[in-house]
Coordinates of C-alpha atoms in Angstrom, one line a residue:
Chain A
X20 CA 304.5 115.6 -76.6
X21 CA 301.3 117.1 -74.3
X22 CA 298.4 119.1 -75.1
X23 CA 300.2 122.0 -74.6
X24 CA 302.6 121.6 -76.8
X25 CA 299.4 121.8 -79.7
X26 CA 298.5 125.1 -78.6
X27 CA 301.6 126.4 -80.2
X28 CA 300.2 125.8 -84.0
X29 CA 297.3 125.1 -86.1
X30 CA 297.3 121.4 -86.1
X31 CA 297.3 119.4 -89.6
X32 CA 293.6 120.3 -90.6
X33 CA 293.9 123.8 -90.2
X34 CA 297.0 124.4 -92.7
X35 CA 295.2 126.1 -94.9
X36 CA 297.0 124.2 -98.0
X37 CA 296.4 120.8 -99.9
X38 CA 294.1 120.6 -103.1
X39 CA 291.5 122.7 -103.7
X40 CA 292.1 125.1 -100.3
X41 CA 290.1 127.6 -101.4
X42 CA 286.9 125.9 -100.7
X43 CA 287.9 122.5 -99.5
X44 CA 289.1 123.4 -95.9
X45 CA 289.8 119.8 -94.8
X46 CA 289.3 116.3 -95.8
X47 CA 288.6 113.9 -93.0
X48 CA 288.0 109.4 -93.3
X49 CA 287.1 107.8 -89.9
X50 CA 286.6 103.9 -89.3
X51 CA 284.4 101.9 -86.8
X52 CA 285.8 98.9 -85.1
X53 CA 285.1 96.5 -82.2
X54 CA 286.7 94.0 -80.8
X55 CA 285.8 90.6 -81.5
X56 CA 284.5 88.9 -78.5
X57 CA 283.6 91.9 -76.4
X58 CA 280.0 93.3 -75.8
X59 CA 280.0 96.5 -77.1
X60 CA 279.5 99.6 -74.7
X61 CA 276.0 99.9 -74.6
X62 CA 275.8 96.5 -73.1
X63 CA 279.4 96.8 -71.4
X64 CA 280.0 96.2 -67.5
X65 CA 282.2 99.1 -65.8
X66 CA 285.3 96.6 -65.9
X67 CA 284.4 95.0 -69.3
X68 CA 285.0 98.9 -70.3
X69 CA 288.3 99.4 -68.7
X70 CA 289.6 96.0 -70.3
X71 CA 288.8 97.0 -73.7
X72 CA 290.4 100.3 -72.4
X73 CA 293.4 98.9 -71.6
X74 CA 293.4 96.5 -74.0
X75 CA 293.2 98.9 -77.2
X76 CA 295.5 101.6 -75.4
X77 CA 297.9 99.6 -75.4
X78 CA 297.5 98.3 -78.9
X79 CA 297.0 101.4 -80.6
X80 CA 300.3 103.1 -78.7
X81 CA 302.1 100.0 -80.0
X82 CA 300.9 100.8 -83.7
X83 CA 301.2 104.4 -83.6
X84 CA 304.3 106.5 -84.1
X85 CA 306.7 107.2 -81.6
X86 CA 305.7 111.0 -80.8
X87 CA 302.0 110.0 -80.5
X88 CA 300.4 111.5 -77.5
X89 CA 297.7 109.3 -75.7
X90 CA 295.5 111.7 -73.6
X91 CA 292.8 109.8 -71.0
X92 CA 289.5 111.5 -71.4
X93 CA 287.9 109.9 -68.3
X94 CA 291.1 112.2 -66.5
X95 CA 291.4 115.1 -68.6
X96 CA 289.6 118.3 -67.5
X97 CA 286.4 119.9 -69.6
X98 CA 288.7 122.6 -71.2
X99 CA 291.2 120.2 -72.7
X100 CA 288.5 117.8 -73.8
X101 CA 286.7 121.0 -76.0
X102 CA 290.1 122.0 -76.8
X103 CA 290.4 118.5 -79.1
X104 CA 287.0 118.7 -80.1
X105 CA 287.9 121.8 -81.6
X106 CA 290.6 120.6 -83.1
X107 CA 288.5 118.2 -84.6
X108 CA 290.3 115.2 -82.8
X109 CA 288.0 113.5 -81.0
X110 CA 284.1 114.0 -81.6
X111 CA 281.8 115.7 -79.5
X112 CA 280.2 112.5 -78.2
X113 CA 284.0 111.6 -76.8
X114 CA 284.5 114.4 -75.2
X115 CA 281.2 114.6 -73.2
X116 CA 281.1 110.6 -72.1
X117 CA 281.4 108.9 -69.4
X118 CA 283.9 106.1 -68.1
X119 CA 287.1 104.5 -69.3
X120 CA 288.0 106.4 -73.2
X121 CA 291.3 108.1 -74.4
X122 CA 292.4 109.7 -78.0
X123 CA 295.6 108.7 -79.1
X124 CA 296.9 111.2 -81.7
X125 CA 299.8 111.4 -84.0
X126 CA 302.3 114.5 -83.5
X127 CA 301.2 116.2 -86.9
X128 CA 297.7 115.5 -85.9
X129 CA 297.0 113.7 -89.2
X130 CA 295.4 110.8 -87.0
X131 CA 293.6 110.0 -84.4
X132 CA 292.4 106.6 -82.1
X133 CA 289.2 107.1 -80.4
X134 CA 289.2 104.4 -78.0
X135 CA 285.8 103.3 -76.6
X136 CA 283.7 106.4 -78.7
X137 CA 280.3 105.0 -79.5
X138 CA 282.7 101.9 -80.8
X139 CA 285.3 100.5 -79.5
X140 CA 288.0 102.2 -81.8
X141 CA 287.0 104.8 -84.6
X142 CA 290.7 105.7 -86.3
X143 CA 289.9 108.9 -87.9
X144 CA 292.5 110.2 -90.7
X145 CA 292.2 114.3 -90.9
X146 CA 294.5 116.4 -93.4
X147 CA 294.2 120.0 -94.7
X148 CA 292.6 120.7 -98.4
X149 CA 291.2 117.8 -100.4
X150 CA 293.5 114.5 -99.6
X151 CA 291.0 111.6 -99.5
X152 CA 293.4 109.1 -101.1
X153 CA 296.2 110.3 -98.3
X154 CA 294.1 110.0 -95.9
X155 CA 293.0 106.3 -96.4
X156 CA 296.3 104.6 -97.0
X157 CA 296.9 106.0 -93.4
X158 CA 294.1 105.2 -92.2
X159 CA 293.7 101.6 -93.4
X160 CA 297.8 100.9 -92.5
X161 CA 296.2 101.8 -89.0
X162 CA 293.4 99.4 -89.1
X163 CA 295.7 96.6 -90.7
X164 CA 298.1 97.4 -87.6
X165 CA 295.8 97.2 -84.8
X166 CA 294.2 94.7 -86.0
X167 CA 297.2 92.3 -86.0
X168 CA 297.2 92.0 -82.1
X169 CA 293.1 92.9 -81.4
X170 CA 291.0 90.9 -84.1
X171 CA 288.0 93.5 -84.7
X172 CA 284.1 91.4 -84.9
X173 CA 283.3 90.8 -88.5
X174 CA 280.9 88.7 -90.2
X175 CA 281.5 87.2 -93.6
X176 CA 278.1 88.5 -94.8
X177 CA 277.6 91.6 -92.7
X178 CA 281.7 93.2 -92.5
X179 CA 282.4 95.3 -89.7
X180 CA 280.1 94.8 -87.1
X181 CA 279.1 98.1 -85.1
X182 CA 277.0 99.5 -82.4
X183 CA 274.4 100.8 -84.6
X184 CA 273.5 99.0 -87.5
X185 CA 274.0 102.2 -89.4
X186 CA 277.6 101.7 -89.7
X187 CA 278.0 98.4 -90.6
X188 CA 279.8 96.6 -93.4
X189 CA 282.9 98.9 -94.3
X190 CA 282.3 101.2 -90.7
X191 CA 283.7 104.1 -93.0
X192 CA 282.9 107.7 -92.9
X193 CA 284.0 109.9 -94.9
X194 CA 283.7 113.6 -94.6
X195 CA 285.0 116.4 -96.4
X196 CA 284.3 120.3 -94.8
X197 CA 283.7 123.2 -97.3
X198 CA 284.0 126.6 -97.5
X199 CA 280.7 128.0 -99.2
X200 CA 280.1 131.8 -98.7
X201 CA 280.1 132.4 -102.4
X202 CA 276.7 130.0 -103.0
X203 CA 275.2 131.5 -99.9
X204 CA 275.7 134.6 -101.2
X205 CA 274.2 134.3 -104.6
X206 CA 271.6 132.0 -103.1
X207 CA 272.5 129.1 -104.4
X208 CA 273.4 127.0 -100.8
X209 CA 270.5 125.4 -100.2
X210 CA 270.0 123.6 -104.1
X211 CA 273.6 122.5 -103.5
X212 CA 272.5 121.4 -100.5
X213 CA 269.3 119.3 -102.1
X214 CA 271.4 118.0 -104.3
X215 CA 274.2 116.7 -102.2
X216 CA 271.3 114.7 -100.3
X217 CA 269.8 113.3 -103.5
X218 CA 273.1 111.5 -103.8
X219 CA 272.5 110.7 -100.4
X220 CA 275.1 112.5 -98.4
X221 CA 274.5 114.1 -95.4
X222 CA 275.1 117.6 -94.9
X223 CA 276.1 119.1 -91.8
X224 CA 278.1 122.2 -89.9
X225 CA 281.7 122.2 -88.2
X226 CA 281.3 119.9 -85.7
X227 CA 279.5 117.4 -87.2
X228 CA 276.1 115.8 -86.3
X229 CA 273.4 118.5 -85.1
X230 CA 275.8 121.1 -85.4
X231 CA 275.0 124.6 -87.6
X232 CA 276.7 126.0 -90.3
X233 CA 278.3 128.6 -88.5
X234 CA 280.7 130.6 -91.0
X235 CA 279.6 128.9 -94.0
X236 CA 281.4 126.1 -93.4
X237 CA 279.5 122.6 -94.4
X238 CA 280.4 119.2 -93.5
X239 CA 279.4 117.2 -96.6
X240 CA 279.6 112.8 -95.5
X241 CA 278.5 109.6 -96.4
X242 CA 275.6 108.0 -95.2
X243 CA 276.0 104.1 -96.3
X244 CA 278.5 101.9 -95.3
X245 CA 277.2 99.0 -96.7
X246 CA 277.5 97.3 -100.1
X247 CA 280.0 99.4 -101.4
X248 CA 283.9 99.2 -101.1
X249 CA 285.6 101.7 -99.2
X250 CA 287.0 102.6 -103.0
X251 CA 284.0 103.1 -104.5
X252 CA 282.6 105.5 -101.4
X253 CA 285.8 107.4 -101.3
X254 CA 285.7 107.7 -105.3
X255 CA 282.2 109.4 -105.4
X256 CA 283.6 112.1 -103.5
X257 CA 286.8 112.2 -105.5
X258 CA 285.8 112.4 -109.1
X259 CA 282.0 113.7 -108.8
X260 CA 281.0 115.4 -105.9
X261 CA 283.4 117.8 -104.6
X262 CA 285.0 119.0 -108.2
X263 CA 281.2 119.5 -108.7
X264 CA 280.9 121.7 -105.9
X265 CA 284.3 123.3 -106.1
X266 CA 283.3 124.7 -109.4
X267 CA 279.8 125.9 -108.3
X268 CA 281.6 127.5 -105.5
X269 CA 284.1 129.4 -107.6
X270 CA 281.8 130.4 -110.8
X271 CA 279.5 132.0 -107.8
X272 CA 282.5 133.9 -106.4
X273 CA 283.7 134.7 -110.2
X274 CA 280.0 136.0 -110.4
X275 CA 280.0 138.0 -107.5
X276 CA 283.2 139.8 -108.5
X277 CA 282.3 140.5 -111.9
X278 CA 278.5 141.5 -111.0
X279 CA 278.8 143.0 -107.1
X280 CA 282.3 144.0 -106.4
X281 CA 281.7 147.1 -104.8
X282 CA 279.0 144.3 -102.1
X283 CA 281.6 141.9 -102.2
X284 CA 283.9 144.3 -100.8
X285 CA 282.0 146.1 -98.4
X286 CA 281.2 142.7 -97.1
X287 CA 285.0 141.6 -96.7
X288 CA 285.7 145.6 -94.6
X289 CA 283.4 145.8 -93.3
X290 CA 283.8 142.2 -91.5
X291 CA 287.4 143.2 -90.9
X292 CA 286.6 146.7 -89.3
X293 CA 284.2 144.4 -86.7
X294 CA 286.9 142.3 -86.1
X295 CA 289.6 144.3 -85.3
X296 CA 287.4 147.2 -83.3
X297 CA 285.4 145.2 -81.3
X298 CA 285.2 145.3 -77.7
X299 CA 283.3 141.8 -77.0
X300 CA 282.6 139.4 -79.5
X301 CA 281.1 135.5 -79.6
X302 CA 282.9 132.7 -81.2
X303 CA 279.6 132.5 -83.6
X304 CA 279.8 136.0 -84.6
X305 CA 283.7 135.9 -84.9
X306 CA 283.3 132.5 -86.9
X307 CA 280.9 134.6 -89.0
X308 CA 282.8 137.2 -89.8
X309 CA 285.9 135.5 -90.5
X310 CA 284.4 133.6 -93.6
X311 CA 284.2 136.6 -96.1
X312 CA 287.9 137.4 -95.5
X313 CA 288.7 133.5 -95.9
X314 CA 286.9 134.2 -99.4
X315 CA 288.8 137.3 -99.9
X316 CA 292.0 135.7 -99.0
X317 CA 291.6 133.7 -102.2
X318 CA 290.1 135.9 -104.4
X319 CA 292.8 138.3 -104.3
X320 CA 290.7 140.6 -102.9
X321 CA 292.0 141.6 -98.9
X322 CA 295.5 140.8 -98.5
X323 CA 296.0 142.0 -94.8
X324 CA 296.9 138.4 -94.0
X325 CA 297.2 135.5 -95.4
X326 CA 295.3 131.8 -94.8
X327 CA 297.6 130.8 -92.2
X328 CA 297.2 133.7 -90.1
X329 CA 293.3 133.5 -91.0
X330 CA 293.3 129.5 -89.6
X331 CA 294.9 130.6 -86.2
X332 CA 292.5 133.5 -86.0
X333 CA 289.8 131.1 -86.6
X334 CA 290.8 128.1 -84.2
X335 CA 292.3 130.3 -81.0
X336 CA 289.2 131.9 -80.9
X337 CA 287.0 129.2 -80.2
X338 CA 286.0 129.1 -76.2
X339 CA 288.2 126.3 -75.5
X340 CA 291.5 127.3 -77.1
X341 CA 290.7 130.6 -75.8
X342 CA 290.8 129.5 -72.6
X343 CA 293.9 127.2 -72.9
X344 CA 296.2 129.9 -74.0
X345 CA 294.7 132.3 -71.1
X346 CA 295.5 129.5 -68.6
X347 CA 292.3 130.4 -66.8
X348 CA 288.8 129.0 -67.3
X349 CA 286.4 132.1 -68.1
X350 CA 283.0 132.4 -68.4
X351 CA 281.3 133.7 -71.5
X352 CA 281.0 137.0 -71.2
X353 CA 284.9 137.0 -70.0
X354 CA 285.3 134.9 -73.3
X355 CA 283.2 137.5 -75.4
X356 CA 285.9 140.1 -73.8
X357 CA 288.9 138.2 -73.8
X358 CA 287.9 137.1 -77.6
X359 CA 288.0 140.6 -78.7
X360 CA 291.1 141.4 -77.3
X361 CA 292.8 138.7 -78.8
X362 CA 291.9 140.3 -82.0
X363 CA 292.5 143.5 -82.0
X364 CA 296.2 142.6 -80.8
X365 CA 296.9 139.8 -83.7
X366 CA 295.2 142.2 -86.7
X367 CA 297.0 145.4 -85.0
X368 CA 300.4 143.3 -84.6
X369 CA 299.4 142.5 -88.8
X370 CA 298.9 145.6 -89.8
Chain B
X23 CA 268.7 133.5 -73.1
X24 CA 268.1 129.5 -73.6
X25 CA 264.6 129.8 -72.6
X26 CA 263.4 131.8 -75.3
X27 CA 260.8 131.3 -77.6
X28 CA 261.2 131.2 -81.0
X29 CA 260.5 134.3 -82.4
X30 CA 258.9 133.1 -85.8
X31 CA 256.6 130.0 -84.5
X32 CA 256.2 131.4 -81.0
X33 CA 255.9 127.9 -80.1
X34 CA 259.0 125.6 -79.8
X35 CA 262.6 126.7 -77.7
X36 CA 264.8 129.3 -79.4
X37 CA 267.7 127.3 -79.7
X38 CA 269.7 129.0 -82.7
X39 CA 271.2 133.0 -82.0
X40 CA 271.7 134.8 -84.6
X41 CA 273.2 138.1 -84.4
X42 CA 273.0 140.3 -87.5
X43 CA 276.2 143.1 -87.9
X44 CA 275.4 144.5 -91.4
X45 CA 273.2 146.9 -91.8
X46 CA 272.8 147.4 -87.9
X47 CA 272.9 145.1 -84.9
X48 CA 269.6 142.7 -84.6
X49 CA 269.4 139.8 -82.8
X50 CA 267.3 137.4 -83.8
X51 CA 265.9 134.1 -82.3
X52 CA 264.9 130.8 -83.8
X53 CA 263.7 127.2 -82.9
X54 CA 266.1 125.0 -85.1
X55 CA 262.8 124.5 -87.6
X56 CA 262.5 127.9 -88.3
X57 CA 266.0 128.6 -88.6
X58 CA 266.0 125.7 -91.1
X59 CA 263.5 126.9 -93.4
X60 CA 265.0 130.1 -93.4
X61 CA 268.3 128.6 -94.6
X62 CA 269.9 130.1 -91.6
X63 CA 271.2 126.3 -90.5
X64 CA 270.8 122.9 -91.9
X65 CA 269.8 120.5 -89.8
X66 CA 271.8 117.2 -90.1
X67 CA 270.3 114.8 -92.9
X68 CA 271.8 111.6 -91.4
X69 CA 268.7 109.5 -90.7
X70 CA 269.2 109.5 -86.7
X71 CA 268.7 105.8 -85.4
X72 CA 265.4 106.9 -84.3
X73 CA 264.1 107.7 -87.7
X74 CA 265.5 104.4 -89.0
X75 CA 264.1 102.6 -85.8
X76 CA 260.5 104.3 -86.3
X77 CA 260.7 103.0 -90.2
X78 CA 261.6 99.3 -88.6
X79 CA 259.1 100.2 -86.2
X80 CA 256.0 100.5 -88.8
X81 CA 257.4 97.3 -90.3
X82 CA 257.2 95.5 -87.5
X83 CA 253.9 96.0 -86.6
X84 CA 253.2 93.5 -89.6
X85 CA 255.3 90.8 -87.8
X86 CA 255.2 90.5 -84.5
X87 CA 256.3 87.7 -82.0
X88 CA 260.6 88.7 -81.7
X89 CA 260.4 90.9 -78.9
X90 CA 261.3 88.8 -76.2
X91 CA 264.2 87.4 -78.5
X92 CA 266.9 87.2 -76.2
X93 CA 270.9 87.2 -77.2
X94 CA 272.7 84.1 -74.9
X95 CA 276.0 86.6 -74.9
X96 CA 274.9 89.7 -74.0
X97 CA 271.3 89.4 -72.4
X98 CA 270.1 92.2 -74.9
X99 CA 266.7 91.4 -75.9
X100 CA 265.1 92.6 -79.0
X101 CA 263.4 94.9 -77.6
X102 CA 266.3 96.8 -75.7
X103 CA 267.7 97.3 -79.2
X104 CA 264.2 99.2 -80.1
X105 CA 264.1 101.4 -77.6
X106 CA 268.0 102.0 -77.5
X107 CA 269.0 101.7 -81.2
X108 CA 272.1 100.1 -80.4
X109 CA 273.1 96.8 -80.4
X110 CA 274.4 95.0 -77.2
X111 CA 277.5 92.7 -78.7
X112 CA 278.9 91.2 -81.8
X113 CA 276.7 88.1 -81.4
X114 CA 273.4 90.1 -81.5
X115 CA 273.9 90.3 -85.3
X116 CA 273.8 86.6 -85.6
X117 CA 270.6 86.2 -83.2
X118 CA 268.5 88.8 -84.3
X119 CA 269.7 88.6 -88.0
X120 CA 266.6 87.4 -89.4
X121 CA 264.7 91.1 -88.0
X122 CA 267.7 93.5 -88.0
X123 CA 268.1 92.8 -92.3
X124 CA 265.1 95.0 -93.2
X125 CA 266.5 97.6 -91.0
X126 CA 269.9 97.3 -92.3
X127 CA 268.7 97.0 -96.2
X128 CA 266.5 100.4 -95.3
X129 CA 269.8 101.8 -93.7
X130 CA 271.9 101.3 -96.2
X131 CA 270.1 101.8 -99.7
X132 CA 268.9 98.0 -100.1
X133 CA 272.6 96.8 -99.7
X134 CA 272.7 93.3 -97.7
X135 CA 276.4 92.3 -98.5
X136 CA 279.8 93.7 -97.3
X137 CA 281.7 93.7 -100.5
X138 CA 284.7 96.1 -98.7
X139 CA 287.6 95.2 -96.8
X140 CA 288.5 92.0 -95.0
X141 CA 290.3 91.8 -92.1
X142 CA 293.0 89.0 -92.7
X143 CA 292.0 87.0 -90.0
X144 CA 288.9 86.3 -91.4
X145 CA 289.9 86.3 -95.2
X146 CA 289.8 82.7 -95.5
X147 CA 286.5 82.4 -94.4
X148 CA 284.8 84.9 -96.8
X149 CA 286.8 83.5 -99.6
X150 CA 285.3 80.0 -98.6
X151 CA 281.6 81.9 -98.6
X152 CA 282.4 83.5 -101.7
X153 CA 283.6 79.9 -103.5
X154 CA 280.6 78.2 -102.1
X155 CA 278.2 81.0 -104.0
X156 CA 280.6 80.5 -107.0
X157 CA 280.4 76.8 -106.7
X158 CA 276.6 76.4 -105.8
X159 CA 275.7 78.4 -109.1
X160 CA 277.9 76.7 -111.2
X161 CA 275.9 73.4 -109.7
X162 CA 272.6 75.1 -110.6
X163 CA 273.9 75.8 -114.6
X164 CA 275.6 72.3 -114.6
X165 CA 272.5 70.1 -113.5
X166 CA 270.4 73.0 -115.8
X167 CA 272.5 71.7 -119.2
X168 CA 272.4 68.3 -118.4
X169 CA 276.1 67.9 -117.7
X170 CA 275.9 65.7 -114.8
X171 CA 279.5 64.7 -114.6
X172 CA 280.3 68.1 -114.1
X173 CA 277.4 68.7 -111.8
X174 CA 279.0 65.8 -109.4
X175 CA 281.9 67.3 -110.1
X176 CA 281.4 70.6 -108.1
X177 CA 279.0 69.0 -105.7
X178 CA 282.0 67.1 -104.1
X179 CA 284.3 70.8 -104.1
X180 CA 281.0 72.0 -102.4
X181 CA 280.7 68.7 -100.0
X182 CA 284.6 70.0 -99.0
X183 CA 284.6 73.6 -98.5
X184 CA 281.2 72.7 -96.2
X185 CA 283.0 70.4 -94.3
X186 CA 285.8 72.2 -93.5

């Protein structure tokens, strides 16, 4: 398998199926490890870095399946490194480092190795809807794995020692993206919001840290890692907060039909007219417009496509995968074009 | 485009474009601030290393004296780790323990102690800590109720599991 071959779907995240689809989009657990022994990369010599490299590629090819693809980063060109990170498969910070790193990743994109990230080794478990409990019997039969031939630093008292003492003890993150355009449209976003942080979480856009929400799409993670086992973090997500939200979510849509059908509507149109008549169009704007007919898609209200079609609208139209399925590397305003042709020929070919 | 002003503040860089379709095209442009308060973004809530380092930082102007702390292993001093809000190797956490726990405790909502997974290399060793806390209260309730038997009792298990 090559990156090429991942240009013919979706990937795992973006099935559009799984518990909850209709606002949970994806459900993602990620785990910080180092290896025992080794200065960690802030401190690491050039060659220290290649030999935990080479170490940990090796390692994690050995645990992983037998259609993994291993993809060197410090090789790979800018488009193919965006084109993960788009993909969700390797973070930002990955893609835009320097030095000896690689992503190992499963065939159905369910996992992924991030050797020599800000840690050593984040394994990162991603699946479509709202899978936590999925995701982190994968994840930890990874960790058990790779840890069998690279001992990872841990300190009776501490856990899993990291980088930055912010991840320490359990190293787990876990993040789960949602699908809000009901609560922003009935105003509600930013109290769910509040009270998301109250409970400490962190709330975020697409692409994680720093990022906006671009198409009402909110990345919703845990900030402690310490004190807690990796139960108890992955519960508070599982039986509190994201039914919570889920039901918020879908008594503001409920709301919005019953109260403003005819806005509700002529929001979901008039987004789709843009889409399918424009001549040049952003990945933001695109992105934006998209989200009402995601909504609509579940509400029974615009059946033109359905959420498959709407999750390969969504991910081949970001700058990278653009580019990737062009073959060439364009510039943005060749993007804006090339964006809006792609469009118009997928909604036309629809319709 | 990216040197823009923010068209709300007039003061900091317009980093966030929006463009408005419905009623009519507007573009707007916002410094992340503004954009925040308008509920047009939201920021990331994760305090950044730098907001838990400038916390440690107030802290430590109490107690002074570590900066020149040096870790044998890595040559990261104290200091480095301030001003890069990373540590430099596994060993740091053992030198530096003593001034990276109020960090950690603030980081992590007063938490201390791991109580998650354990890799199984290192299983007997935590189950030996965890004994010796067991053991060492049992001790304390023993010599507390007079039972002194018992109290030399577990001070020999505890004499073991120290040596070994």
């Amino acid at each position: 398998m090559n990156l090429d071959d991942l240009t013919r779907g979706t990937g795992e995240w973006l099935r559009g199926e799984g518990p909850l689809s209709d606002v949970v989009v994806s459900s993602r657990i990620r785990l910080a490890r180092n290896l025992a022994e080794r200065p960690f990369l802030t401190t690491a010599s050039e060659s220290d870095r290649t030999e935990i490299y080479r170490s940990l590629a090796s390692d994690v090819t050995a645990a992983g399946d037998d259609d993994a693809m291993f993809v060197d980063l410090d090789e790979a060109d800018t488009v193919d490194r965006d084109f993960l990170v788009e993909r969700n498969l390797i973070s930002r910070q990955h893609a835009s480092g320097n030095g000896s790193r690689g992503v190992s990743i499963s065939s159905r994109e369910t996992r992924s190795l991030m050797i020599n990230e800000e840690d050593h080794l984040r394994i990162q478990g991603l699946r479509s809807g709202f899978q936590l409990d999925a995701i982190w019997e994968e994840v930890n039969r990874a960790d058990d794995a790779i840890a069998e031939s690279s001992p990872f630093a841990f300190d009776s008292q501490l856990g899993y020692l990291t980088a930055c003492p912010t991840n320490v003890g359990t190293g787990i993150r876990v993040s789960v993206m949602l699908h809000l355009p009901g609560l922003r449209l009935t105003k509600e976003i930013e109290r769910v919001a509040r009270a998301a942080r109250d409970l400490h979480l962190a709330v975020r856009g697409l692409q994680g840290e720093g990022t906006e929400a671009v198409g009402d799409l909110y990345q919703l993670s845990n900030q402690t890692t310490l004190g807690k086992t990796e139960a108890e973090i992955i519960g508070a997500f599982s039986t509190s907060i994201i039914p919570r939200i889920v039901d918020y979510e879908r008594a503001a849509r409920e709301t919005l039909s019953k109260k403003q059908p005819v806005r509700l509507d002529d929001k979901i149109w008039r987004a789709y007219g843009l889409l399918s008549n424009a001549r040049r169009i952003s990945s933001g704007e695109t992105h934006t417009l998209l989200s009402p007919l995601r909504m609509g898609i579940f509400m029974g209200r615009f059946s033109k496509f359905d959420v498959k079609r709407w999750n390969e609208l969504f991910l081949f139209t970001q700058p990278a995968h653009l580019q990737k399925v062009h073959g060439v590397s364009m510039g943005e305003r060749e993007r804006a074009i090339a964006r809006a042709d792609y469009l118009r020929d997928r909604l036309e070919a629809i319709d | 485009m990216s040197s823009l002003q923010c068209e709300r503040c007039h003061q900091a860089k317009a980093t966030v474009h929006i463009t408005d379709t419905v009623p009519e095209k507007t573009e707007r442009h916002l410094c992340e601030n503004c954009a925040e308060s308008e509920g047009v973004i939201v920021k990331h809530q994760h305090p950044t290393t730098n907001e838990v380092l400038q916390q440690f930082l107030k802290h430590k102007a109490a107690s002074t004296g570590h900066d020149d702390l040096v870790c044998p292993k890595c040559s990261l001093s104290f200091n480095d780790f301030q001003l890069k809000g990373q540590l430099g190797c596994p060993h740091d956490y053992t030198v530096f323990r003593e001034y990276l726990l109020p960090l950690i405790e603030r980081a992590h909502e007063g938490q201390v102690r791991h109580i998650g997974k354990v890799p199984k290399t290192a299983e007997a060793t935590v189950h030996r800590q965890t004994d010796l806390v067991r053991l060492r209260r049992e001790l304390r309730d023993a010599v507390a109720g007079e039972d002194y038997e018992q109290a030399a009792n577990v001070r020999d298990k505890i004499r073991t599991l120290e040596d070994a």
